[in-house]
Amino acid sequence: MPFRACFLYIRSMSTHAALKEAFEQAGQGHVFRFWDRLIEEEREALCAQAAQIDLSEIDRLVKELVFGDDAHGIDLSDLEPAPFIPLPQNGGNDAEWSKARQLGEEALQAGRVAAFVVAGGQGTRLGFDGPKGTYPVTPVRKHSLFQVFAEKIKAASDRYGKTIPWFIMTSNLNYEPTVRFFEQHAYFGLDEDSVHFFQQGLMPAVDYDGKILLETPGRIAMTPDGHGGALRALVRSGAVAKMEESGIDVLSYFQVDNPLVKCIDPAFIGFHLQANSEMSSKMLPKRHSKEKLGHFCIQRDKTVIVEYSDMPDELAEATDENGTLRYLAGSIAIHTMSRDFIKRMGGNDTATSLPFHRADKKILTVTDEGHPMQPESPNGVKFEMFVFDALPFAKQPVILETAREDDFSPVKNAEGADSPQTCKEDQLREFTRWLKAAGVEIETDGTGLPAVTFEISPLFADSETTFVDAWSKLANPPAISEGLVIE
Ligand code: UTP
């Protein structure tokens, strides 16, 4: 045997022996059951994967979340609706909003803000082949979600005279294609050095007997650890250190599936800073009690989000004397976070570690003979952290109302609610409102949907105010017609 192969062989045998023993003691020895038929590189890779698994953590999670009585148990005691700051048109104070906006703008001009998108999800409901951020989402040009965000971030950087760095979290599965997509599109006009990609952590998936699943005979089925994994990934990847080096202390967090999001919202940033908040959130009044948005609640002086699926009907449907839902505030996964909070939450202190949740999924695995098996129904459990579980740890959390039509229309499902079709229509309605605000007449149906499909580039305008201003400066404004792109 050549020297290197011999060295690898001896090393993998001793690592393997120690790992195998540890896994056997933890009741997970089956992970090595195909060892004899693996080639040396596969053995090395399997040992490397196995060495990263915290067996006592898996044991605890299996007991709690796979077998435990409280597999789906959530503490619902002492819940109260969480207060929020309303929009000016809904009773908020105009002067306070203006002051907050100005404060946010000053922070942007001082270069204190970075954008952050979590893009590590698998997008199974949408069923799109590729990272979700590459999904062609705009009505005419079919620009990708990533391009929409990039152009919004560029527009804000230009407006405030400071480059806004952009952190992008992927999973191990979609890291390469995501980076390649940005390279192929020349970073959509952003400075390459201002875009920072990093990968979130992984957790092994288990079957309903609590056994770690193999994806192939030589590979453990590792799955992304949820958007809550963002906090530790921001620390471990060096993103927080980069923020520190460049004087950034505010992170604007959004999800990859929502092209309407104001990636950079000065008023939101301003309210966050003014309150000395560590983590702030945007809310929408729920359309109805069953709308699939988490509920902002207060529980023993802490702000928490209770998922819609965990909220008992009697609470979700409760109304006040005006017939308004008591638990009105729905979460749309848009947050502002302070750097020091991320550092505290993403470190190794178990007192601040986020809980894991159970997600039942179809997990590619192998048969007893080692043949690939693609299940048709969920065959196991993934462990995921949720970013909103950080809220109870945050000091002075602010909850700010936003206008749905200007901030939220996610692409989650292939069809029906929150689908490419509803998102396209919501983009068209937003563009139409901007045109109307600029005094342009445009025919719409009763929902504000225009008769023609057109598009406004975020580089032309990214809000009603900026649109009205840019439109007024056009020497020859175009007629609004099918396929028009205003850029
Ligand atoms: P979703 O909860 O919609 O999950 O993610 P998903 O994986 O994208 O889609 P489905 O459930 O398989 O259909 C909400 C946001 O959190 C990110 C997603 O990329 C999306 O921006 N996310 C989710 C991560 O970054 N990592 C994860 O492990 C999970």
Short mmCIF file of C-alpha atoms and ligand atoms in Angstrom, two decimals:
data_model
loop_
_atom_site.label_atom_id
_atom_site.label_comp_id
_atom_site.label_asym_id
_atom_site.label_seq_id
_atom_site.Cartn_x
_atom_site.Cartn_y
_atom_site.Cartn_z
CA MET A 1 0.00 0.00 0.00
CA PRO A 2 1.48 3.45 -0.90
CA PHE A 3 2.52 5.52 2.13
CA ARG A 4 -0.34 8.09 2.02
CA ALA A 5 -2.99 5.41 1.59
CA CYS A 6 -1.43 3.45 4.44
CA PHE A 7 -1.36 6.56 6.65
CA LEU A 8 -5.00 7.35 5.85
CA TYR A 9 -5.94 3.77 6.51
CA ILE A 10 -4.34 3.67 9.97
CA ARG A 11 -5.76 7.07 10.88
CA SER A 12 -9.28 6.25 9.79
CA MET A 13 -9.14 2.90 11.61
CA SER A 14 -8.24 4.50 14.93
CA THR A 15 -10.69 7.40 14.50
CA HIS A 16 -13.28 4.90 13.39
CA ALA A 17 -12.76 2.68 16.42
CA ALA A 18 -13.24 5.57 18.84
CA LEU A 19 -16.23 6.97 16.97
CA LYS A 20 -17.83 3.59 16.53
CA GLU A 21 -17.62 2.92 20.22
CA ALA A 22 -19.11 6.31 21.09
CA PHE A 23 -21.91 5.82 18.56
CA GLU A 24 -22.60 2.30 19.78
CA GLN A 25 -22.85 3.49 23.36
CA ALA A 26 -25.31 6.14 22.23
CA GLY A 27 -27.39 3.52 20.41
CA GLN A 28 -26.30 4.90 17.03
CA GLY A 29 -23.74 2.25 16.01
CA HIS A 30 -25.74 1.44 12.84
CA VAL A 31 -24.24 4.57 11.27
CA PHE A 32 -21.13 2.47 10.56
CA ARG A 33 -22.93 -0.64 9.35
CA PHE A 34 -21.69 -0.36 5.78
CA TRP A 35 -18.09 0.39 6.84
CA ASP A 36 -16.63 -2.72 5.26
CA ARG A 37 -17.78 -1.79 1.82
CA LEU A 38 -16.68 1.85 1.88
CA ILE A 39 -13.55 3.01 0.10
CA GLU A 40 -10.94 4.95 2.07
CA GLU A 41 -12.19 8.44 1.07
CA GLU A 42 -15.75 7.52 2.02
CA ARG A 43 -14.56 6.26 5.39
CA GLU A 44 -12.69 9.51 6.01
CA ALA A 45 -15.73 11.56 5.04
CA LEU A 46 -18.06 9.51 7.24
CA CYS A 47 -15.74 9.86 10.22
CA ALA A 48 -15.49 13.61 9.62
CA GLN A 49 -19.29 13.90 9.61
CA ALA A 50 -19.70 11.65 12.65
CA ALA A 51 -17.09 13.59 14.61
CA GLN A 52 -19.16 16.75 14.29
CA ILE A 53 -22.24 15.26 15.87
CA ASP A 54 -22.92 16.02 19.50
CA LEU A 55 -24.32 12.65 20.53
CA SER A 56 -25.59 13.81 23.90
CA GLU A 57 -27.48 16.64 22.21
CA ILE A 58 -29.05 14.18 19.76
CA ASP A 59 -29.95 11.87 22.60
CA ARG A 60 -31.68 14.72 24.44
CA LEU A 61 -33.51 15.90 21.32
CA VAL A 62 -34.70 12.41 20.48
CA LYS A 63 -36.03 11.96 24.01
CA GLU A 64 -37.74 15.34 24.03
CA LEU A 65 -38.90 15.77 20.45
CA VAL A 66 -39.25 12.28 18.96
CA PHE A 67 -40.43 10.25 21.96
CA GLY A 68 -41.29 12.88 24.54
CA ASP A 69 -44.81 13.62 25.70
CA ASP A 70 -44.16 17.17 24.75
CA ALA A 71 -43.04 16.29 21.22
CA HIS A 72 -45.30 19.11 20.10
CA GLY A 73 -45.73 20.68 23.50
CA ILE A 74 -45.46 24.43 23.84
CA ASP A 75 -45.82 26.45 27.00
CA LEU A 76 -48.95 28.53 26.49
CA SER A 77 -49.34 29.73 30.05
CA ASP A 78 -49.74 33.43 30.90
CA LEU A 79 -50.01 34.60 27.30
CA GLU A 80 -51.08 38.15 26.53
CA PRO A 81 -51.16 39.97 23.19
CA ALA A 82 -47.94 41.91 22.54
CA PRO A 83 -48.20 45.69 22.15
CA PHE A 84 -46.89 47.25 18.93
CA ILE A 85 -46.20 50.65 17.43
CA PRO A 86 -48.96 51.38 14.89
CA LEU A 87 -48.48 52.96 11.50
CA PRO A 88 -49.30 56.68 11.37
CA GLN A 89 -52.44 55.93 9.34
CA ASN A 90 -53.58 53.52 12.08
CA GLY A 91 -53.09 55.83 15.02
CA GLY A 92 -49.30 56.02 15.22
CA ASN A 93 -47.65 59.32 15.97
CA ASP A 94 -46.44 61.06 12.80
CA ALA A 95 -43.71 62.99 14.59
CA GLU A 96 -42.35 59.81 16.19
CA TRP A 97 -42.24 58.06 12.82
CA SER A 98 -40.42 61.01 11.23
CA LYS A 99 -37.94 61.13 14.08
CA ALA A 100 -37.31 57.38 13.81
CA ARG A 101 -36.86 57.63 10.05
CA GLN A 102 -34.30 60.37 10.48
CA LEU A 103 -32.41 58.39 13.11
CA GLY A 104 -32.34 55.38 10.78
CA GLU A 105 -31.10 57.51 7.91
CA GLU A 106 -28.31 58.87 10.08
CA ALA A 107 -27.25 55.33 10.99
CA LEU A 108 -27.22 54.43 7.29
CA GLN A 109 -25.20 57.51 6.40
CA ALA A 110 -22.75 56.57 9.13
CA GLY A 111 -22.32 53.09 7.63
CA ARG A 112 -23.64 51.30 10.71
CA VAL A 113 -26.07 48.98 8.89
CA ALA A 114 -25.71 45.70 6.97
CA ALA A 115 -28.37 43.64 5.20
CA PHE A 116 -28.79 39.95 5.96
CA VAL A 117 -30.83 37.36 4.10
CA VAL A 118 -31.38 33.81 5.27
CA ALA A 119 -31.31 31.69 2.12
CA GLY A 120 -30.52 28.22 3.41
CA GLY A 121 -34.02 26.76 3.18
CA GLN A 122 -34.84 23.88 0.89
CA GLY A 123 -37.97 25.42 -0.59
CA THR A 124 -39.70 22.05 -0.81
CA ARG A 125 -43.18 23.57 -0.99
CA LEU A 126 -42.28 25.66 -4.03
CA GLY A 127 -40.65 22.67 -5.67
CA PHE A 128 -38.13 24.77 -7.59
CA ASP A 129 -34.92 23.12 -8.68
CA GLY A 130 -32.16 25.37 -7.36
CA PRO A 131 -31.59 27.87 -4.54
CA LYS A 132 -34.83 29.74 -3.92
CA GLY A 133 -33.07 33.09 -4.27
CA THR A 134 -32.49 32.29 -7.96
CA TYR A 135 -36.25 31.95 -8.58
CA PRO A 136 -37.40 34.28 -11.42
CA VAL A 137 -39.91 36.44 -9.59
CA THR A 138 -40.47 39.81 -11.30
CA PRO A 139 -43.47 40.20 -13.61
CA VAL A 140 -41.78 41.10 -16.91
CA ARG A 141 -38.03 40.53 -16.83
CA LYS A 142 -38.29 37.51 -14.54
CA HIS A 143 -35.45 38.80 -12.45
CA SER A 144 -34.48 36.59 -9.55
CA LEU A 145 -35.27 37.21 -5.90
CA PHE A 146 -31.54 37.76 -5.32
CA GLN A 147 -31.45 40.43 -8.04
CA VAL A 148 -34.42 42.27 -6.53
CA PHE A 149 -32.71 42.39 -3.13
CA ALA A 150 -29.34 43.31 -4.65
CA GLU A 151 -30.88 46.25 -6.49
CA LYS A 152 -32.78 47.42 -3.41
CA ILE A 153 -29.56 47.29 -1.39
CA LYS A 154 -27.69 49.13 -4.15
CA ALA A 155 -30.40 51.81 -4.32
CA ALA A 156 -30.20 52.33 -0.55
CA SER A 157 -26.37 52.40 -0.61
CA ASP A 158 -26.46 55.08 -3.32
CA ARG A 159 -29.10 57.09 -1.47
CA TYR A 160 -27.23 57.16 1.84
CA GLY A 161 -23.76 57.46 0.33
CA LYS A 162 -22.40 54.38 2.09
CA THR A 163 -22.00 50.84 0.83
CA ILE A 164 -24.37 48.57 2.71
CA PRO A 165 -22.68 45.17 3.07
CA TRP A 166 -24.86 42.16 2.44
CA PHE A 167 -24.52 38.89 4.36
CA ILE A 168 -26.08 35.85 2.73
CA MET A 169 -26.58 32.63 4.66
CA THR A 170 -26.91 29.46 2.61
CA SER A 171 -26.95 25.82 3.57
CA ASN A 172 -24.17 23.42 2.61
CA LEU A 173 -26.51 22.15 -0.11
CA ASN A 174 -27.07 25.43 -1.93
CA TYR A 175 -23.84 27.31 -1.17
CA GLU A 176 -22.01 26.55 -4.44
CA PRO A 177 -24.95 27.25 -6.78
CA THR A 178 -25.73 30.47 -4.91
CA VAL A 179 -22.21 31.83 -5.17
CA ARG A 180 -22.02 30.76 -8.83
CA PHE A 181 -25.29 32.58 -9.56
CA PHE A 182 -23.88 35.82 -8.17
CA GLU A 183 -20.65 35.36 -10.14
CA GLN A 184 -22.56 34.69 -13.36
CA HIS A 185 -24.53 37.91 -12.84
CA ALA A 186 -21.54 40.04 -11.85
CA TYR A 187 -23.04 40.46 -8.36
CA PHE A 188 -25.93 42.41 -9.90
CA GLY A 189 -23.87 45.59 -9.88
CA LEU A 190 -22.86 45.34 -6.22
CA ASP A 191 -19.25 45.55 -5.18
CA GLU A 192 -18.16 41.91 -4.92
CA ASP A 193 -16.28 42.68 -1.71
CA SER A 194 -19.45 43.86 -0.02
CA VAL A 195 -21.27 40.53 -0.49
CA HIS A 196 -20.43 37.87 2.10
CA PHE A 197 -21.68 34.29 1.81
CA PHE A 198 -21.52 31.77 4.62
CA GLN A 199 -23.04 28.42 5.48
CA GLN A 200 -25.37 27.58 8.30
CA GLY A 201 -24.88 24.61 10.59
CA LEU A 202 -26.14 21.08 10.08
CA MET A 203 -27.94 18.57 12.23
CA PRO A 204 -28.39 14.85 11.61
CA ALA A 205 -31.91 13.69 10.76
CA VAL A 206 -33.34 10.75 12.67
CA ASP A 207 -36.06 8.18 11.98
CA TYR A 208 -39.08 7.65 14.20
CA ASP A 209 -37.05 5.26 16.38
CA GLY A 210 -34.59 8.04 17.04
CA LYS A 211 -31.89 6.45 14.88
CA ILE A 212 -29.64 8.73 12.85
CA LEU A 213 -30.45 8.27 9.17
CA LEU A 214 -27.90 7.51 6.48
CA GLU A 215 -28.33 9.28 3.17
CA THR A 216 -25.98 6.84 1.44
CA PRO A 217 -24.04 3.91 2.91
CA GLY A 218 -21.14 6.28 3.60
CA ARG A 219 -22.96 9.53 4.37
CA ILE A 220 -25.11 10.65 7.29
CA ALA A 221 -28.31 12.52 6.38
CA MET A 222 -27.37 15.99 7.64
CA THR A 223 -29.91 18.77 7.22
CA PRO A 224 -29.74 22.57 7.72
CA ASP A 225 -30.38 23.61 11.32
CA GLY A 226 -33.18 26.12 10.56
CA HIS A 227 -33.12 29.90 10.19
CA GLY A 228 -32.39 30.11 13.92
CA GLY A 229 -29.01 28.63 13.02
CA ALA A 230 -28.25 32.08 11.62
CA LEU A 231 -27.17 33.43 14.99
CA ARG A 232 -24.39 30.94 15.59
CA ALA A 233 -23.46 30.83 11.91
CA LEU A 234 -23.03 34.63 11.90
CA VAL A 235 -20.58 34.28 14.78
CA ARG A 236 -18.77 31.12 13.60
CA SER A 237 -18.39 32.31 10.01
CA GLY A 238 -16.64 35.50 11.09
CA ALA A 239 -19.51 37.71 9.87
CA VAL A 240 -19.85 39.33 13.28
CA ALA A 241 -16.10 39.95 13.40
CA LYS A 242 -16.35 41.60 9.96
CA MET A 243 -19.17 43.79 11.25
CA GLU A 244 -17.04 44.78 14.21
CA GLU A 245 -14.08 45.66 11.99
CA SER A 246 -16.20 47.89 9.80
CA GLY A 247 -18.18 49.63 12.53
CA ILE A 248 -21.49 47.93 11.72
CA ASP A 249 -23.73 47.40 14.70
CA VAL A 250 -27.16 46.91 13.10
CA LEU A 251 -28.30 43.99 10.95
CA SER A 252 -31.42 44.14 8.79
CA TYR A 253 -32.76 40.56 8.62
CA PHE A 254 -35.15 39.24 5.96
CA GLN A 255 -36.10 35.98 4.26
CA VAL A 256 -35.23 35.01 0.73
CA ASP A 257 -38.79 34.40 -0.42
CA ASN A 258 -40.26 37.90 -0.05
CA PRO A 259 -39.45 40.31 -2.91
CA LEU A 260 -41.66 43.06 -1.50
CA VAL A 261 -39.55 43.40 1.64
CA LYS A 262 -37.93 46.74 2.34
CA CYS A 263 -34.46 45.27 2.72
CA ILE A 264 -33.39 48.53 4.32
CA ASP A 265 -36.07 50.46 6.20
CA PRO A 266 -34.80 53.61 7.94
CA ALA A 267 -37.90 54.04 10.13
CA PHE A 268 -37.62 50.46 11.40
CA ILE A 269 -33.91 50.89 12.08
CA GLY A 270 -34.61 54.20 13.81
CA PHE A 271 -37.27 52.78 16.16
CA HIS A 272 -34.90 49.92 16.97
CA LEU A 273 -32.02 52.27 17.81
CA GLN A 274 -34.17 54.74 19.69
CA ALA A 275 -35.46 52.03 22.03
CA ASN A 276 -31.99 50.58 22.53
CA SER A 277 -33.55 47.36 21.36
CA GLU A 278 -31.52 44.23 20.80
CA MET A 279 -33.98 42.62 18.41
CA SER A 280 -36.96 44.31 16.75
CA SER A 281 -39.66 42.85 14.56
CA LYS A 282 -42.24 43.94 12.04
CA MET A 283 -45.87 42.90 12.44
CA LEU A 284 -48.99 42.87 10.32
CA PRO A 285 -52.54 42.81 11.59
CA LYS A 286 -53.65 39.27 10.77
CA ARG A 287 -56.21 39.02 7.98
CA HIS A 288 -58.12 36.43 9.99
CA SER A 289 -57.48 34.21 12.98
CA LYS A 290 -56.25 31.29 10.88
CA GLU A 291 -53.76 33.24 8.77
CA LYS A 292 -50.49 31.33 8.81
CA LEU A 293 -48.41 33.92 10.66
CA GLY A 294 -46.94 33.46 14.15
CA HIS A 295 -48.57 35.46 16.94
CA PHE A 296 -46.59 38.09 18.84
CA CYS A 297 -47.35 37.55 22.51
CA ILE A 298 -46.09 38.59 25.90
CA GLN A 299 -45.41 35.78 28.33
CA ARG A 300 -44.28 36.74 31.80
CA ASP A 301 -42.68 40.01 30.63
CA LYS A 302 -40.94 38.41 27.67
CA THR A 303 -41.86 38.85 24.01
CA VAL A 304 -42.48 35.52 22.34
CA ILE A 305 -43.88 34.31 19.04
CA VAL A 306 -46.33 31.45 19.19
CA GLU A 307 -46.60 29.67 15.87
CA TYR A 308 -50.05 29.74 14.29
CA SER A 309 -50.20 25.94 14.45
CA ASP A 310 -49.56 26.01 18.21
CA MET A 311 -52.09 28.71 19.05
CA PRO A 312 -55.30 27.27 20.54
CA ASP A 313 -58.43 28.33 18.63
CA GLU A 314 -59.96 30.04 21.64
CA LEU A 315 -56.98 32.39 21.85
CA ALA A 316 -56.50 32.85 18.11
CA GLU A 317 -60.18 33.68 17.64
CA ALA A 318 -60.67 35.86 20.72
CA THR A 319 -61.79 39.42 19.93
CA ASP A 320 -62.01 42.66 21.89
CA GLU A 321 -65.11 44.82 22.38
CA ASN A 322 -64.70 46.20 18.83
CA GLY A 323 -64.56 42.77 17.29
CA THR A 324 -60.82 43.09 16.55
CA LEU A 325 -58.68 39.98 17.08
CA ARG A 326 -57.01 40.18 20.50
CA TYR A 327 -53.95 38.42 19.13
CA LEU A 328 -53.77 40.65 16.10
CA ALA A 329 -50.04 40.98 15.56
CA GLY A 330 -48.72 38.46 13.03
CA SER A 331 -45.03 37.93 12.43
CA ILE A 332 -43.59 38.25 8.92
CA ALA A 333 -40.00 37.33 9.77
CA ILE A 334 -38.47 40.77 9.29
CA HIS A 335 -36.17 41.83 12.09
CA THR A 336 -33.52 44.33 13.03
CA MET A 337 -30.83 42.95 15.32
CA SER A 338 -27.96 44.50 17.17
CA ARG A 339 -24.51 43.06 16.59
CA ASP A 340 -23.76 42.54 20.26
CA PHE A 341 -26.98 40.61 20.70
CA ILE A 342 -26.04 38.28 17.85
CA LYS A 343 -22.64 37.82 19.40
CA ARG A 344 -24.18 36.92 22.74
CA MET A 345 -26.81 34.61 21.27
CA GLY A 346 -24.54 32.94 18.74
CA GLY A 347 -21.75 32.10 21.19
CA ASN A 348 -21.28 28.89 23.14
CA ASP A 349 -23.20 29.87 26.24
CA THR A 350 -25.87 27.23 26.74
CA ALA A 351 -27.96 29.73 28.71
CA THR A 352 -28.65 31.57 25.47
CA SER A 353 -28.91 28.65 23.07
CA LEU A 354 -32.10 28.48 21.04
CA PRO A 355 -34.35 25.46 21.44
CA PHE A 356 -34.72 22.94 18.62
CA HIS A 357 -38.07 22.15 17.04
CA ARG A 358 -39.19 19.02 15.30
CA ALA A 359 -40.00 19.01 11.57
CA ASP A 360 -41.32 15.80 10.02
CA LYS A 361 -39.86 15.45 6.52
CA LYS A 362 -39.28 13.06 3.66
CA ILE A 363 -35.61 12.27 4.06
CA LEU A 364 -33.63 10.49 1.39
CA THR A 365 -32.12 7.41 2.98
CA VAL A 366 -30.96 3.82 2.29
CA THR A 367 -32.51 0.39 2.66
CA ASP A 368 -30.96 -2.31 4.86
CA GLU A 369 -29.09 -3.42 1.77
CA GLY A 370 -27.74 0.09 1.22
CA HIS A 371 -29.91 0.90 -1.79
CA PRO A 372 -31.21 4.48 -2.14
CA MET A 373 -34.74 5.01 -0.83
CA GLN A 374 -36.78 8.11 -1.63
CA PRO A 375 -39.73 8.07 0.76
CA GLU A 376 -43.20 9.11 -0.39
CA SER A 377 -44.31 10.32 3.01
CA PRO A 378 -42.35 11.72 5.96
CA ASN A 379 -40.01 9.06 7.31
CA GLY A 380 -38.08 11.04 9.87
CA VAL A 381 -37.45 14.15 11.84
CA LYS A 382 -35.24 17.18 11.24
CA PHE A 383 -34.16 19.39 14.10
CA GLU A 384 -34.48 23.11 13.42
CA MET A 385 -33.99 26.32 15.33
CA PHE A 386 -36.21 29.34 14.70
CA VAL A 387 -34.77 32.82 14.73
CA PHE A 388 -37.76 34.26 16.55
CA ASP A 389 -36.93 32.12 19.58
CA ALA A 390 -34.22 34.70 20.21
CA LEU A 391 -36.86 37.34 21.00
CA PRO A 392 -37.40 36.42 24.68
CA PHE A 393 -33.67 36.93 25.21
CA ALA A 394 -33.69 40.43 23.71
CA LYS A 395 -33.77 43.60 25.77
CA GLN A 396 -36.35 46.24 24.82
CA PRO A 397 -37.73 44.40 21.79
CA VAL A 398 -39.73 46.71 19.51
CA ILE A 399 -42.66 45.48 17.43
CA LEU A 400 -43.49 47.80 14.58
CA GLU A 401 -46.52 47.71 12.35
CA THR A 402 -45.91 47.68 8.61
CA ALA A 403 -48.17 47.87 5.58
CA ARG A 404 -48.62 44.42 4.09
CA GLU A 405 -48.80 45.72 0.54
CA ASP A 406 -45.39 47.41 0.87
CA ASP A 407 -43.47 44.73 2.73
CA PHE A 408 -44.83 41.23 2.46
CA SER A 409 -45.80 38.84 -0.30
CA PRO A 410 -43.76 35.65 0.03
CA VAL A 411 -43.33 32.92 -2.55
CA LYS A 412 -43.82 29.76 -0.50
CA ASN A 413 -46.09 27.44 -2.46
CA ALA A 414 -46.21 26.38 -6.09
CA GLU A 415 -49.89 27.35 -6.30
CA GLY A 416 -52.62 29.08 -4.31
CA ALA A 417 -51.81 31.41 -1.41
CA ASP A 418 -48.27 32.81 -1.22
CA SER A 419 -47.38 31.51 -4.66
CA PRO A 420 -45.54 33.01 -7.67
CA GLN A 421 -48.93 34.15 -9.01
CA THR A 422 -50.05 36.00 -5.85
CA CYS A 423 -46.59 37.51 -5.51
CA LYS A 424 -46.57 38.74 -9.12
CA GLU A 425 -49.98 40.34 -8.59
CA ASP A 426 -48.84 42.01 -5.38
CA GLN A 427 -45.79 43.45 -7.15
CA LEU A 428 -48.08 44.79 -9.90
CA ARG A 429 -50.44 46.35 -7.36
CA GLU A 430 -47.52 48.04 -5.63
CA PHE A 431 -46.14 49.44 -8.90
CA THR A 432 -49.63 50.66 -9.79
CA ARG A 433 -50.07 52.45 -6.46
CA TRP A 434 -46.77 54.24 -7.04
CA LEU A 435 -47.87 55.33 -10.51
CA LYS A 436 -51.20 56.56 -9.19
CA ALA A 437 -49.40 58.49 -6.44
CA ALA A 438 -47.42 60.15 -9.24
CA GLY A 439 -50.69 61.16 -10.89
CA VAL A 440 -50.71 58.55 -13.66
CA GLU A 441 -54.09 57.14 -14.63
CA ILE A 442 -54.08 53.40 -14.91
CA GLU A 443 -56.93 50.97 -15.24
CA THR A 444 -57.27 48.37 -12.48
CA ASP A 445 -59.76 45.85 -11.16
CA GLY A 446 -61.37 46.19 -7.75
CA THR A 447 -58.27 44.76 -6.02
CA GLY A 448 -55.94 47.34 -7.58
CA LEU A 449 -54.54 44.87 -10.11
CA PRO A 450 -53.70 46.60 -13.41
CA ALA A 451 -54.90 45.30 -16.76
CA VAL A 452 -51.32 45.30 -18.14
CA THR A 453 -48.19 43.60 -16.86
CA PHE A 454 -45.23 45.93 -16.39
CA GLU A 455 -42.31 46.35 -14.01
CA ILE A 456 -40.43 49.03 -12.09
CA SER A 457 -36.76 48.40 -11.42
CA PRO A 458 -35.66 48.97 -7.80
CA LEU A 459 -32.84 51.00 -9.35
CA PHE A 460 -35.43 53.45 -10.68
CA ALA A 461 -37.39 53.58 -7.41
CA ASP A 462 -37.83 51.38 -4.37
CA SER A 463 -40.74 53.13 -2.63
CA GLU A 464 -43.67 55.38 -3.41
CA THR A 465 -41.75 58.50 -2.36
CA THR A 466 -38.70 57.71 -4.47
CA PHE A 467 -40.93 56.75 -7.39
CA VAL A 468 -42.93 59.99 -7.35
CA ASP A 469 -39.68 61.92 -7.25
CA ALA A 470 -37.96 59.95 -10.04
CA TRP A 471 -41.08 59.97 -12.22
CA SER A 472 -41.43 63.75 -11.90
CA LYS A 473 -37.92 64.12 -13.30
CA LEU A 474 -38.61 62.17 -16.50
CA ALA A 475 -38.64 64.41 -19.55
CA ASN A 476 -40.81 61.94 -21.50
CA PRO A 477 -42.61 59.59 -19.14
CA PRO A 478 -43.59 56.39 -20.98
CA ALA A 479 -47.18 55.29 -21.50
CA ILE A 480 -47.98 52.30 -19.29
CA SER A 481 -48.30 49.36 -21.64
CA GLU A 482 -47.93 45.59 -21.65
CA GLY A 483 -44.31 44.53 -21.02
CA LEU A 484 -43.08 48.03 -20.09
CA VAL A 485 -40.01 48.16 -17.86
CA ILE A 486 -39.36 51.40 -16.02
CA GLU A 487 -35.67 51.45 -15.22
P1 UTP B 1 -39.19 28.36 5.25
O1 UTP B 1 -39.70 28.15 6.61
O2 UTP B 1 -40.14 28.91 4.25
O3 UTP B 1 -38.53 27.02 4.74
O4 UTP B 1 -37.95 29.32 5.36
P2 UTP B 1 -37.93 26.62 3.33
O5 UTP B 1 -36.98 25.50 3.63
O6 UTP B 1 -37.38 27.77 2.56
O7 UTP B 1 -39.19 26.09 2.53
P3 UTP B 1 -40.01 24.72 2.68
O8 UTP B 1 -40.58 24.73 4.06
O9 UTP B 1 -39.04 23.60 2.45
O10 UTP B 1 -41.04 24.83 1.60
C1 UTP B 1 -38.08 30.66 5.73
C2 UTP B 1 -36.75 31.34 5.48
O11 UTP B 1 -35.75 30.76 6.28
C3 UTP B 1 -34.68 30.30 5.45
C4 UTP B 1 -35.29 30.10 4.09
O12 UTP B 1 -34.30 30.15 3.08
C5 UTP B 1 -36.27 31.24 4.02
O13 UTP B 1 -35.62 32.45 3.70
N1 UTP B 1 -34.13 29.08 6.05
C6 UTP B 1 -34.96 28.06 6.40
C7 UTP B 1 -32.77 28.96 6.20
O14 UTP B 1 -32.01 29.89 5.84
N2 UTP B 1 -32.28 27.81 6.72
C8 UTP B 1 -33.06 26.79 7.11
O15 UTP B 1 -32.53 25.77 7.60
C9 UTP B 1 -34.45 26.92 6.95
#
